[in-house]
GROMACS .gro file of C-alpha atoms in nm:
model
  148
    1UNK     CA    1   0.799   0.125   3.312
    2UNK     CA    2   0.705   0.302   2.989
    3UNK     CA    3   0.482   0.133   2.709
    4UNK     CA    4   0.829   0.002   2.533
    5UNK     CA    5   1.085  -0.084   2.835
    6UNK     CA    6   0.861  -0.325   3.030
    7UNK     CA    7   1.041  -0.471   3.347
    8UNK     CA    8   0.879  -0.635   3.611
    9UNK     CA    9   0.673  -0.451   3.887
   10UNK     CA   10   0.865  -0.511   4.185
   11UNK     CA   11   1.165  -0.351   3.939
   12UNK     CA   12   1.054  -0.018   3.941
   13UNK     CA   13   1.048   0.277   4.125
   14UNK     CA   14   0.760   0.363   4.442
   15UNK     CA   15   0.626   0.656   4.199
   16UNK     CA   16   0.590   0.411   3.955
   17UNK     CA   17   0.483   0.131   4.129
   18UNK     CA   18   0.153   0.314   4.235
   19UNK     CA   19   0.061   0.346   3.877
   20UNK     CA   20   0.035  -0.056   3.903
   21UNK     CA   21  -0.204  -0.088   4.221
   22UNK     CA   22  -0.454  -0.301   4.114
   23UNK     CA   23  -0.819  -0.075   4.095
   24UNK     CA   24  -1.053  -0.340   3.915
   25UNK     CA   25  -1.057  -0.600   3.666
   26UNK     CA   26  -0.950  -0.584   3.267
   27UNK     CA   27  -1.306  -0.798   3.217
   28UNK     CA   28  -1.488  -0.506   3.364
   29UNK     CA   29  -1.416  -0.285   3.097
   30UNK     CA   30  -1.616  -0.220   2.813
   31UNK     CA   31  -1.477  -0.357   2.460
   32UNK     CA   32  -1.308  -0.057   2.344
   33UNK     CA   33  -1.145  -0.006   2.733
   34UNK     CA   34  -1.018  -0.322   2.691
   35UNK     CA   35  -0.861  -0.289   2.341
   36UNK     CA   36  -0.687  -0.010   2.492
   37UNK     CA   37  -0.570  -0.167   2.765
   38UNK     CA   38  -0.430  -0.469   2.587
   39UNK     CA   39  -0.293  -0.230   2.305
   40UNK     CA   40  -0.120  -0.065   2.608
   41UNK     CA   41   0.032  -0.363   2.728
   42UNK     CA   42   0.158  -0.491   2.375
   43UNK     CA   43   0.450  -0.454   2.220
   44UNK     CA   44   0.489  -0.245   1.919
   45UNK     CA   45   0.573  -0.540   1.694
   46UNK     CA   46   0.232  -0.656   1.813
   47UNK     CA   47   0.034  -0.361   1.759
   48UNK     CA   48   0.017  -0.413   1.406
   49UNK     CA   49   0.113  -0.158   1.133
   50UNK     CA   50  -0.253  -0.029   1.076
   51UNK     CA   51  -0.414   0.290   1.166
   52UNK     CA   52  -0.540   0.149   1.495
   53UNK     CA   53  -0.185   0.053   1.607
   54UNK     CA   54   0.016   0.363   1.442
   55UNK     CA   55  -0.204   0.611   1.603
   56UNK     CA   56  -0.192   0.438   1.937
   57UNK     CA   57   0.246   0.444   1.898
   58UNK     CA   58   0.182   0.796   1.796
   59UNK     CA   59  -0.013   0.851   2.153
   60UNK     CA   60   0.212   0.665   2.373
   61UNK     CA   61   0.534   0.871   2.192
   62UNK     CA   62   0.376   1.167   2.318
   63UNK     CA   63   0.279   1.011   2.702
   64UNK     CA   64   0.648   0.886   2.695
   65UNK     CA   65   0.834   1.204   2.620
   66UNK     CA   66   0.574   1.426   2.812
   67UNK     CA   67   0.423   1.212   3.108
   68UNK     CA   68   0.470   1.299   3.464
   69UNK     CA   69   0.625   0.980   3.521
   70UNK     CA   70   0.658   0.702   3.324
   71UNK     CA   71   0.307   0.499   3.311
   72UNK     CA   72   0.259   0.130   3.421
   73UNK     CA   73   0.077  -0.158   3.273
   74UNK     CA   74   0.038  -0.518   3.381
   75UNK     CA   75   0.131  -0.818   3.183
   76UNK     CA   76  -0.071  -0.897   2.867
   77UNK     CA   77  -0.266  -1.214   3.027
   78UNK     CA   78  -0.318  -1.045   3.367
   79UNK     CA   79  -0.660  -0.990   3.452
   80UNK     CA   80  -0.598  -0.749   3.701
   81UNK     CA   81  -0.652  -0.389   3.599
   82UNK     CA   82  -0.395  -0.108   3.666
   83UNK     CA   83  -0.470   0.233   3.789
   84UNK     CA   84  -0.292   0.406   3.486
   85UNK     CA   85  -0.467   0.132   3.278
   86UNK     CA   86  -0.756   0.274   3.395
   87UNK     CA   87  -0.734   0.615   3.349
   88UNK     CA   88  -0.572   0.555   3.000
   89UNK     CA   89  -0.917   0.337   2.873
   90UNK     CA   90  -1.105   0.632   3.044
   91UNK     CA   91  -0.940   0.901   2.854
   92UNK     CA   92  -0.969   0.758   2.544
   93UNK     CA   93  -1.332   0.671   2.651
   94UNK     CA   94  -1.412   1.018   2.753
   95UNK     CA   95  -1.211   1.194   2.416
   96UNK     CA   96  -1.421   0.947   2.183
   97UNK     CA   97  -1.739   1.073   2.330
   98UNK     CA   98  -1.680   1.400   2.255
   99UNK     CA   99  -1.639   1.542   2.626
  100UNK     CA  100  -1.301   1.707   2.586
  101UNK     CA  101  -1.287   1.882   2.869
  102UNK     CA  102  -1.316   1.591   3.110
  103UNK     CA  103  -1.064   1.430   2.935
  104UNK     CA  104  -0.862   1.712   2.940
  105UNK     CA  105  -0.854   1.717   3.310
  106UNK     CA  106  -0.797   1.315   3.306
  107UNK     CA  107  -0.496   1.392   3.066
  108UNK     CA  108  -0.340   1.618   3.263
  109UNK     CA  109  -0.331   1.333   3.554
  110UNK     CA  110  -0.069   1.229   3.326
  111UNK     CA  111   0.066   1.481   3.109
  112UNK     CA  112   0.211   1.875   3.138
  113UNK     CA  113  -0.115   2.064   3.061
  114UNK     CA  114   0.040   2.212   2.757
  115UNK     CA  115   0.081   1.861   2.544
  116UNK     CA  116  -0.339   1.784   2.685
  117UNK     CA  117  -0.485   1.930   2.433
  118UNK     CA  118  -0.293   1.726   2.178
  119UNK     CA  119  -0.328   1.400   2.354
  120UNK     CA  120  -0.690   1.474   2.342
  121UNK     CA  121  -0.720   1.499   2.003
  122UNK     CA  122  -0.548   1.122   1.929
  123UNK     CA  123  -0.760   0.967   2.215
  124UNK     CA  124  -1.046   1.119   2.031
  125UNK     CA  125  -0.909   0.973   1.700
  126UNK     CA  126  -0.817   0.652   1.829
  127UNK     CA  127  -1.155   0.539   2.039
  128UNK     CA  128  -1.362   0.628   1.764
  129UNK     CA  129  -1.181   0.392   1.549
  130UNK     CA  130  -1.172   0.156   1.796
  131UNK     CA  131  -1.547   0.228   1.800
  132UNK     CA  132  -1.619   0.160   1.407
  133UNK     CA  133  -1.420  -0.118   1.395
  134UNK     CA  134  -1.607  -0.286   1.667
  135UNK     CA  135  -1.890  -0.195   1.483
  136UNK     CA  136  -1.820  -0.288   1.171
  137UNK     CA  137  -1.600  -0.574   1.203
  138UNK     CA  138  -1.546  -0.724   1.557
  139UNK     CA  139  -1.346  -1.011   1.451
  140UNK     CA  140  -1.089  -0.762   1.275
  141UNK     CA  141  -1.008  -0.599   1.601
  142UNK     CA  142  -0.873  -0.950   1.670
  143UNK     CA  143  -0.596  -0.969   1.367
  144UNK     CA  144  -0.501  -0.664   1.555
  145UNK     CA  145  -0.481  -0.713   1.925
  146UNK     CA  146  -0.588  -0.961   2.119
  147UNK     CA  147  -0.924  -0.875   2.309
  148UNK     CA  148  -1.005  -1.058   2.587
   0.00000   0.00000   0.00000
């Protein structure tokens, strides 16, 4: 299932389906893993139509047209924490902290190798606002997604 045609788990194909094995919890995450998790498993209606929520549409449009296979996420009040939920909140993590290179290599998990580069560079953009707006304004992050 991409980010925009959800359908159940047990609805989509074996490749798919191990995107979806469980690896850990969403409340394990760190705050800005897990407002990338839950803006993953929104809809694009509930993203919002600020910069936090167009640059994240911008991302996925790139993972959907150029992803290896088409990534997985859980349902929004599942607690459980997908493997390509995980390596998504990683990548972002990784690209906000400056260490392109390892995320990079984590983007290419997902993506052709050619489109990395570019799907660094909104990761990058994306968990340092994420980052600020913790920061700045916590409870705004919540007019925006819903953080857990």
């Amino acid at each position: 299932m991409s980010f925009q045609s959800a359908r159940a788990i047990d609805q989509i194909t074996e490749d798919a389906a191990e995107g979806a094995q469980p690896v850990g919890k969403l409340s394990h995450l760190n705050e800005q893993g897990r407002v990338v998790v839950t803006l993953f498993r929104s809809t694009e209606s509930m993203r919002g139509k600020g910069d936090l929520g167009k640059i994240f549409s911008q991302m996925m449009l790139v993972f959907e047209r150029h992803a290896r296979r088409p990534l997985v996420s859980h349902g929004m009040s599942c607690d459980c924490l997908g493997a390509d939920e995980a390596v998504l909140a990683q990548f972002v993590r990784l690209a906000a902290r400056g260490k392109r290179e390892d995320a990079t290599l984590m983007s290419m998990l997902m993506l052709r190798a050619d489109i990395a580069p570019l799907a660094v560079s909104m990761a990058e953009q994306l968990g340092l606002l994420i980052d600020a707006t913790l920061r700045t304004d916590p409870r705004a992050m919540m007019g925006t997604v819903k953080v857990h």
